[in-house]
Each structure stands twice: as C-alpha cells, then as structure tokens.
Amino acid sequence: MKHTLSVMVENEPGVLSRVAGLFSGRGFNIESLNVAPTLEKGVSLMTIVAHGDESIIEQIVKQLRKLVPVITVKDFTEIKAVEREMVLLKVNAEDSKRAEILRITDIFRCKVVDVSIDELTIECTGDSGKIKAIVNLLSRFGIKEIARTGNVALKRAMQID
Amino acid sequence: MELTGAQILLKCLEEEGVDVVFGFPGGAVIDIYDAIPNSSIEHILVRHEQGAIHAADGYARATGKAGVCLVTSGPGATNTVTGIATAYMDSIPVVIFTGQVPTPLIGNDAFQEVDIVGITRSCTKHNYLVQDVRDLARTVKQAFYLARTGRPGPVLVDLPKDVVNQKCTFDYPESISLRSYNPHLKPHIGQIRKVAGLIRNAERPLIYSGGGVISSKSHEELRWLAREMKIPVTSTLMGLGAYPGDDEELWLGMLGMHGTYSANMAVHNCDLLLAVGARFDDRVTGKISEFAPYATIVHIDVDPTSIQKNVSVHVPLVADCKSALSALQKELKAVKDEVNWQRKHEQWLEQIAEWGRLHPLNYIDDEEKIKPQYVVEKIYEITKGDAIVCTEVGQNQMWAAQFYKVKEPNTFLTSGGLGTMGYGFPAAMGAQRAFPDKLVVNIAGDGSIQMNIQEMMTVVCNKLPVKIVILNNGYLGMVRQWQELFYKKNYCSTCMEAQPDFVRLAEAYGAAGYRITEKKDVEKVLREAFAVDKPVIVDVRVAQEENVYPMVPAGASLTEMLLV
Ligand SMILES: Cc1ncc(C[n+]2csc(CCOP(=O)(O)OP(=O)(O)O)c2C)c(N)n1
Ligand SMILES: [Mg+2]
C-alpha cells in the first residue's frame, strides 16, 4: 500500500543523503520525495511517498525516527490530510484540437502557462488521482514533455470520518 | 584564551575522561599530533589503522566506556571502515576522528581526500564534518553523547586541517540535548505488568539474552530474574557473560546455528520467550517461521527498529534493558513469595536437563590428535574462566563460545554481527591496555590472525602482553566445513597450509613463540606461555578437519541440528 510520510528534519548538511541512503540501503522503495524549508529556521519538511506492506512501512517509519537529524515522522495514511502534486504538461495543440484541450483544462481547473502556435503548456495541481486522470486524458493529443513534483501534504484541521 | 582546534580537541577528550587514543598519523592530522605531547592523553601508535579501530572497540567492550581512534585523511580513514562497521553491527561506543583536507579543497579530489562522511554514513550511528572551529567542542561532546547513549554505536568526526588550525576560545558545553534525539529509556509500566503476569502464568519460560544486557550493564538484574524465578537462560554470542556460563542449573549455553541442543530445543518448546537486548539475528533464529512456535514472545530492546523487524512479537517493550529489568524486578518482588517457582518449573527444568543428557555439548576426543575443543577447555581450566577472551572469526570463535564458560560480562570480545576476521588480536590489545594486569587471551585461527598480524609490533613495543593461541588447522576452517557439508568437499581456496612459522614470526617481533604438536604438551605449554610477561604466540597444531557441532544448516529450523 502507498503511504505518505511527512518527515521534519534538521536542515543540516547530508540530511537528504541520510534519508535517501536509508531507503536504498535497506531496499525500501521510494516513489517520490519532496524537500523544502519550513517557517522555522533550520528545519525542513520532507514529504515521502513509499510503497510497502504494513511491516515494511513500520520499519521505514522507525528507521527514519532513528536518524539523528530527524525530528518527527508522521504517516498521513492514518491521519486525514490534504495532499497535492503539481504537473507541467507540454501538449500538442494544433488548431483543430485546441478547443477540446482547453475544455479539458477548464474542467480540471488547470492553468495554461505558456502558448505557442502548436503547443500549450498546462499546469495542473491536485492529488495523485487527479494528476493521473489529466495525464491520461491529454495523452491522446500527444504529450511532448512532462515535469512533476512529488507529493506534499498537510494534516487536516478536522479529523472527522 | 584562544586555543587551536587541535588543542581544543585534546581538551575535549580530557573532559570526556579519555585516557588513551589508538591511532596513526598523517599530513591531515599532523597538527593534532603536534599537540598530543602537551595533553594528558596517551597515544598508542598502531601499525595499521584497522588495528586502531579494533583496539578502540576492544577497549570499549572490555571497559564499557567509549573507545577512541585517530587517523589521517584518505587511506587512513578508509582503513578504519571495516572496524567501524564491526562496531556498528555490535553496537559498540567508539568515536573516530579522521583528518580531512582543508575546507577550501574539499570536493576537489585533493591529495588524500575521501568523502569519509559519505562512505561511513550507513555504518555509523551518526557522523559529522566540522566546518568551523567554533563548532568543534560541541560536536565532540555530541559525538560522545551519541556513541554512549541509547543503543550505543560508532560516531565519526571528520576534521579538516584548516579547522584544526583555526583558533577560538574553548568552552565545553556542560550537557547536550538534541530535540531530534531522545533515546527512549523508561519502560511502559502497563507492558511491565503484562510481562510480570506472563511470567507468573508461564509453564515453560526461557530467557534469551543478548548484547544489550551487557551494554546496558543489566546482568545483575537478569541474574536476579533467572535465579529467583527459576527461569533457564540462553544467550546469543554477543550476550555471553551476562549470565554465568558455569551455572549448571539454569545456564543452557548459546542458542542458534552453533547453539547447544538443549538451548535450541528449549527455544522451540518454551511457552514464554523473554528476549532481552537481543535482535533475532538470522544466525540465532534459523528458519523464522518455525522459531519458538509455541511461545508468547516478549521483546525488550532500547532500539524500536529491532522490534518487529524479523520476528513478530506479542509484547514489545521499548526501553533500556536496565530500567526494564529493574521495573520488572520491582513488580515481581511483590508477588515472588506467592509462587513456588522451583516447583512451578520443575518439569520444564527436568525436560531441559534431559535434553542436556541426551546431547551434551561434546566432541570426540582423540588420543593422538589435538582437538581444538580440548585446547579451549584447557584454556578455560588454566585461566579458571577469569581471563578476558577475544576471538577471531570462524571455527575458533564458535569453539571459544561453546567451550570457554564466560562468567562475567565484558570479558568475551568477539565480532558477532559482522564476523570480522582480524578483529580479535587488535581488540585484545585494546582490552590489555584497559586492564594491564589481567590475562588477555586471543583464541585465533591461522587464517584470521594473519589479517592483523602487524600489530605484533604494537603490543611488543607498548608492553601489552597479549596471549595469542592459534587453533592452527591449516584451513579457513569454517568455510572448509561448509564446503565439506554442502559443497561436496570441494575445498577451493580454503587450504592455508602455506603459512609463516608463527614461532619465529613471534620472535622476529620480539615476542615469545611456542608450538604445540603433541596432546600431552597442551596444558604444560599453555601454562608456561600464559606466565610469560610479554606478548606470546602459541601455535597449536590441531586436528585439521574437525567440525563445529551442533550445526543448524542456514535456513533450517532450530530443531534440525547436525550433531557430533
Ligand atoms: C574479513 C573476512 N573475510 C572473510 C570472511 C569469511 N570467513 C569466515 S570464517 C573464515 C575462515 C577463518 O579461518 P581461520 O581464521 O583459520 O579460522 P578457523 O575457521 O579455521 O578456525 C572465513 C574466510 C570473514 N568472516 N571475514
Ligand atoms: Mg584455520
């Protein structure tokens, strides 16, 4: 199963390779990894999406906690969270297809961020399901290039079922 | 007053109570060496950096204190890696200082530059590159703090040459607190009560103790639990000595691949397994799915990652073994007299004794040939079990573990997790430095001893009278045993008959050398050798194709033992 882990770390040199090395060294699979500074100086937040059964995820969480510069680890599979990824897609858009593409981007509330005679670059934000859907829908027009971020996540304020 | 980084480093070591450093100099650390004569620190000059790190490790295992090692950049640093990994696998507190090229050159492939922090990231508990002399004192303090607390382990501090030469005022922090590092120490009282309840109700309880009992110094608590509640004890290789090996009533010997018949049968049949400071290594469990099938398993360990890693346990208890066992003791004291423990476990203990009678730990002795087990038995008799014993790796190590009855913690030093050939001798050197008046014996193999033989010079010139007893079988015996049993006797590259004359080699270094080829001489010559006041090599020509039994083939269940 897929788990989103939110890992707060001391932003010291080498912390990224410690985390990445833990995954490679112990044979854990990492699907995506995002790192960025938080509001607190010297602290970064890593959002890691990893696959594995319960016991593997339990090991990953414990091993992460064991790293000295790791402050906290939260598993967002157990908590309600907002999760977002972003994708930039450069799509073939000749005149005949342009209207259809724009209609789809509209439905998905995407933004067109660059235009040329026969291409559109589209920005789309959403959870991984939505990103998958838009990539799928636009692929029949021909996606020339794609750039994706990893997942980022925050706990929801209200934890109601 | 301002001090240089080098002076600050030595002051820090003094503050940490370090009296000896094992090391080897070079360009990147020459400034540190320049300051050593003006400090109270003794430096022992080894002949190879692997010797330094193992010696620091042996010193740490024998004393329970942190060992320290100092080497130069590049090759000096990489030569310590095997020893760092050895200490890491066995959770031994050592602090390694490596020189580094000056900070402006880092990343330039400068002369003798390696990224030792990168190289050792996965085999240290933590490591540091110090980039400013003002961070030095705090970093050293943290390094010792991390090495010693929680689950101990090696910590490396990389020191660029310019940092060591910079100056600042010396201010040693009183204490350290890291918000991201809180070794969970106190046991959960609910879990303790649960364990106490399980002990009360168990019919066939068994203690499986590991190295954590030794590193947390909780052998007294463990002994109390076993003796008061009449619970039999088995242990891992790393745990030997926590419970006295000469106790005939409750001690079963080691478990696992080369464990005793009674220990492995007890694990298989117990209804309560108390794992204390052990980590269910594959050499211990055999086939995981058939490990302790009838038992409720309690696992006490300070490292949460050890729990539920290999075996799913019923009662996990994350805590320092000492505080967990003391809390358990307190809980059990209240109810101790309500139960006649002897009677409660009578049948179980009788069953175990029966297994012991059926297949005791033994070997087929010989009139002529010297059996290696016989030599270990003689070492035990002569030393009365009061020596510090180190081992190399292979058959020698297993025979030492089986036939030398370790009586006290910190007196049996062996590379368990990594199985590093060449560990025993330099470790013995470190232990001898820590206890100059104790008899320190390294039970060695003819293959392993050649891996760090260069340290003969170190022990001779530092008057460290280590006694090396080579169980010389002319083979890389343990590998040969596997080839015999599982590879149709295809003895490829395990015959070591081409070997130096160990007696003359000892003498060439200025040590004493003895050779034993006749069984009748074993005791006499060992006695004589142990009485010599300098380093000694005793080359004992033992039966060449002797095997270590019992043996559980890799991947088999613990009950599938090959016996003598
Ligand atoms: C550094 C290292 N290399 C290789 C091995 C694999 N190995 C394990 S036991 C062994 C044989 C050791 O031979 P010896 O020291 O003569 O001991 P014996 O088994 O004969 O007692 C070998 C090669 C190892 N454990 N460590
Ligand atoms: Mg040998």
mmCIF file with all atom_site columns, C-alpha atoms and ligand atoms in Angstrom, chain B residues 392-397 399 418-421 445-449 451 471 473 475-479, ligand 1:
data_model
loop_
_atom_site.group_PDB
_atom_site.id
_atom_site.type_symbol
_atom_site.label_atom_id
_atom_site.label_alt_id
_atom_site.label_comp_id
_atom_site.label_asym_id
_atom_site.label_entity_id
_atom_site.label_seq_id
_atom_site.pdbx_PDB_ins_code
_atom_site.Cartn_x
_atom_site.Cartn_y
_atom_site.Cartn_z
_atom_site.occupancy
_atom_site.B_iso_or_equiv
_atom_site.pdbx_formal_charge
_atom_site.auth_seq_id
_atom_site.auth_comp_id
_atom_site.auth_asym_id
_atom_site.auth_atom_id
_atom_site.pdbx_PDB_model_num
ATOM   1  C CA  . GLU B 1 392 ? 38.884 -14.226 15.718 1.00 0.00 ? 392 GLU B CA  1
ATOM   2  C CA  . VAL B 1 393 ? 36.186 -15.433 13.338 1.00 0.00 ? 393 VAL B CA  1
ATOM   3  C CA  . GLY B 1 394 ? 35.358 -18.905 12.154 1.00 0.00 ? 394 GLY B CA  1
ATOM   4  C CA  . GLN B 1 395 ? 35.514 -22.245 13.909 1.00 0.00 ? 395 GLN B CA  1
ATOM   5  C CA  . ASN B 1 396 ? 37.902 -20.853 16.533 1.00 0.00 ? 396 ASN B CA  1
ATOM   6  C CA  . GLN B 1 397 ? 35.238 -18.339 17.501 1.00 0.00 ? 397 GLN B CA  1
ATOM   7  C CA  . TRP B 1 399 ? 34.622 -23.332 19.826 1.00 0.00 ? 399 TRP B CA  1
ATOM   8  C CA  . LEU B 1 418 ? 29.907 -8.502  11.055 1.00 0.00 ? 418 LEU B CA  1
ATOM   9  C CA  . GLY B 1 419 ? 32.104 -11.539 11.695 1.00 0.00 ? 419 GLY B CA  1
ATOM   10 C CA  . THR B 1 420 ? 35.319 -9.687  11.011 1.00 0.00 ? 420 THR B CA  1
ATOM   11 C CA  . MET B 1 421 ? 38.401 -11.873 10.663 1.00 0.00 ? 421 MET B CA  1
ATOM   12 C CA  . GLY B 1 445 ? 42.502 -19.121 13.689 1.00 0.00 ? 445 GLY B CA  1
ATOM   13 C CA  . ASP B 1 446 ? 45.534 -19.479 11.459 1.00 0.00 ? 446 ASP B CA  1
ATOM   14 C CA  . GLY B 1 447 ? 43.726 -17.543 8.719  1.00 0.00 ? 447 GLY B CA  1
ATOM   15 C CA  . SER B 1 448 ? 42.322 -14.698 10.803 1.00 0.00 ? 448 SER B CA  1
ATOM   16 C CA  . ILE B 1 449 ? 45.472 -13.974 12.751 1.00 0.00 ? 449 ILE B CA  1
ATOM   17 C CA  . MET B 1 451 ? 44.790 -10.320 8.848  1.00 0.00 ? 451 MET B CA  1
ATOM   18 C CA  . LEU B 1 471 ? 43.997 -23.130 16.740 1.00 0.00 ? 471 LEU B CA  1
ATOM   19 C CA  . ASN B 1 473 ? 44.091 -26.309 11.433 1.00 0.00 ? 473 ASN B CA  1
ATOM   20 C CA  . TYR B 1 475 ? 42.430 -24.241 6.803  1.00 0.00 ? 475 TYR B CA  1
ATOM   21 C CA  . LEU B 1 476 ? 39.983 -21.422 6.607  1.00 0.00 ? 476 LEU B CA  1
ATOM   22 C CA  . GLY B 1 477 ? 38.179 -23.930 8.715  1.00 0.00 ? 477 GLY B CA  1
ATOM   23 C CA  . MET B 1 478 ? 34.655 -22.609 8.867  1.00 0.00 ? 478 MET B CA  1
ATOM   24 C CA  . VAL B 1 479 ? 34.463 -22.181 5.114  1.00 0.00 ? 479 VAL B CA  1
HETATM 25 C C1  . LIG C 2 .   ? 37.424 -10.305 6.697  1.00 0.00 ? 1   LIG C C1  1
HETATM 26 C C2  . LIG C 2 .   ? 36.742 -11.595 6.443  1.00 0.00 ? 1   LIG C C2  1
HETATM 27 N N1  . LIG C 2 .   ? 36.920 -12.234 5.271  1.00 0.00 ? 1   LIG C N1  1
HETATM 28 C C3  . LIG C 2 .   ? 36.310 -13.427 5.046  1.00 0.00 ? 1   LIG C C3  1
HETATM 29 C C4  . LIG C 2 .   ? 35.486 -13.978 5.979  1.00 0.00 ? 1   LIG C C4  1
HETATM 30 C C5  . LIG C 2 .   ? 34.799 -15.306 5.711  1.00 0.00 ? 1   LIG C C5  1
HETATM 31 N N2  . LIG C 2 .   ? 35.236 -16.324 6.659  1.00 0.00 ? 1   LIG C N2  1
HETATM 32 C C6  . LIG C 2 .   ? 34.523 -16.635 7.755  1.00 0.00 ? 1   LIG C C6  1
HETATM 33 S S1  . LIG C 2 .   ? 35.263 -17.774 8.715  1.00 0.00 ? 1   LIG C S1  1
HETATM 34 C C7  . LIG C 2 .   ? 36.561 -17.891 7.663  1.00 0.00 ? 1   LIG C C7  1
HETATM 35 C C8  . LIG C 2 .   ? 37.691 -18.831 7.950  1.00 0.00 ? 1   LIG C C8  1
HETATM 36 C C9  . LIG C 2 .   ? 38.557 -18.346 9.030  1.00 0.00 ? 1   LIG C C9  1
HETATM 37 O O1  . LIG C 2 .   ? 39.719 -19.152 9.063  1.00 0.00 ? 1   LIG C O1  1
HETATM 38 P P1  . LIG C 2 .   ? 40.595 -19.239 10.370 1.00 0.00 ? 1   LIG C P1  1
HETATM 39 O O2  . LIG C 2 .   ? 40.898 -17.902 10.891 1.00 0.00 ? 1   LIG C O2  1
HETATM 40 O O3  . LIG C 2 .   ? 41.752 -20.144 10.108 1.00 0.00 ? 1   LIG C O3  1
HETATM 41 O O4  . LIG C 2 .   ? 39.590 -19.881 11.402 1.00 0.00 ? 1   LIG C O4  1
HETATM 42 P P2  . LIG C 2 .   ? 39.039 -21.373 11.531 1.00 0.00 ? 1   LIG C P2  1
HETATM 43 O O5  . LIG C 2 .   ? 37.648 -21.366 10.981 1.00 0.00 ? 1   LIG C O5  1
HETATM 44 O O6  . LIG C 2 .   ? 39.950 -22.280 10.755 1.00 0.00 ? 1   LIG C O6  1
HETATM 45 O O7  . LIG C 2 .   ? 39.068 -21.629 12.991 1.00 0.00 ? 1   LIG C O7  1
HETATM 46 C C10 . LIG C 2 .   ? 36.388 -17.050 6.568  1.00 0.00 ? 1   LIG C C10 1
HETATM 47 C C11 . LIG C 2 .   ? 37.309 -16.943 5.447  1.00 0.00 ? 1   LIG C C11 1
HETATM 48 C C12 . LIG C 2 .   ? 35.309 -13.249 7.172  1.00 0.00 ? 1   LIG C C12 1
HETATM 49 N N3  . LIG C 2 .   ? 34.494 -13.679 8.133  1.00 0.00 ? 1   LIG C N3  1
HETATM 50 N N4  . LIG C 2 .   ? 35.949 -12.093 7.391  1.00 0.00 ? 1   LIG C N4  1
#
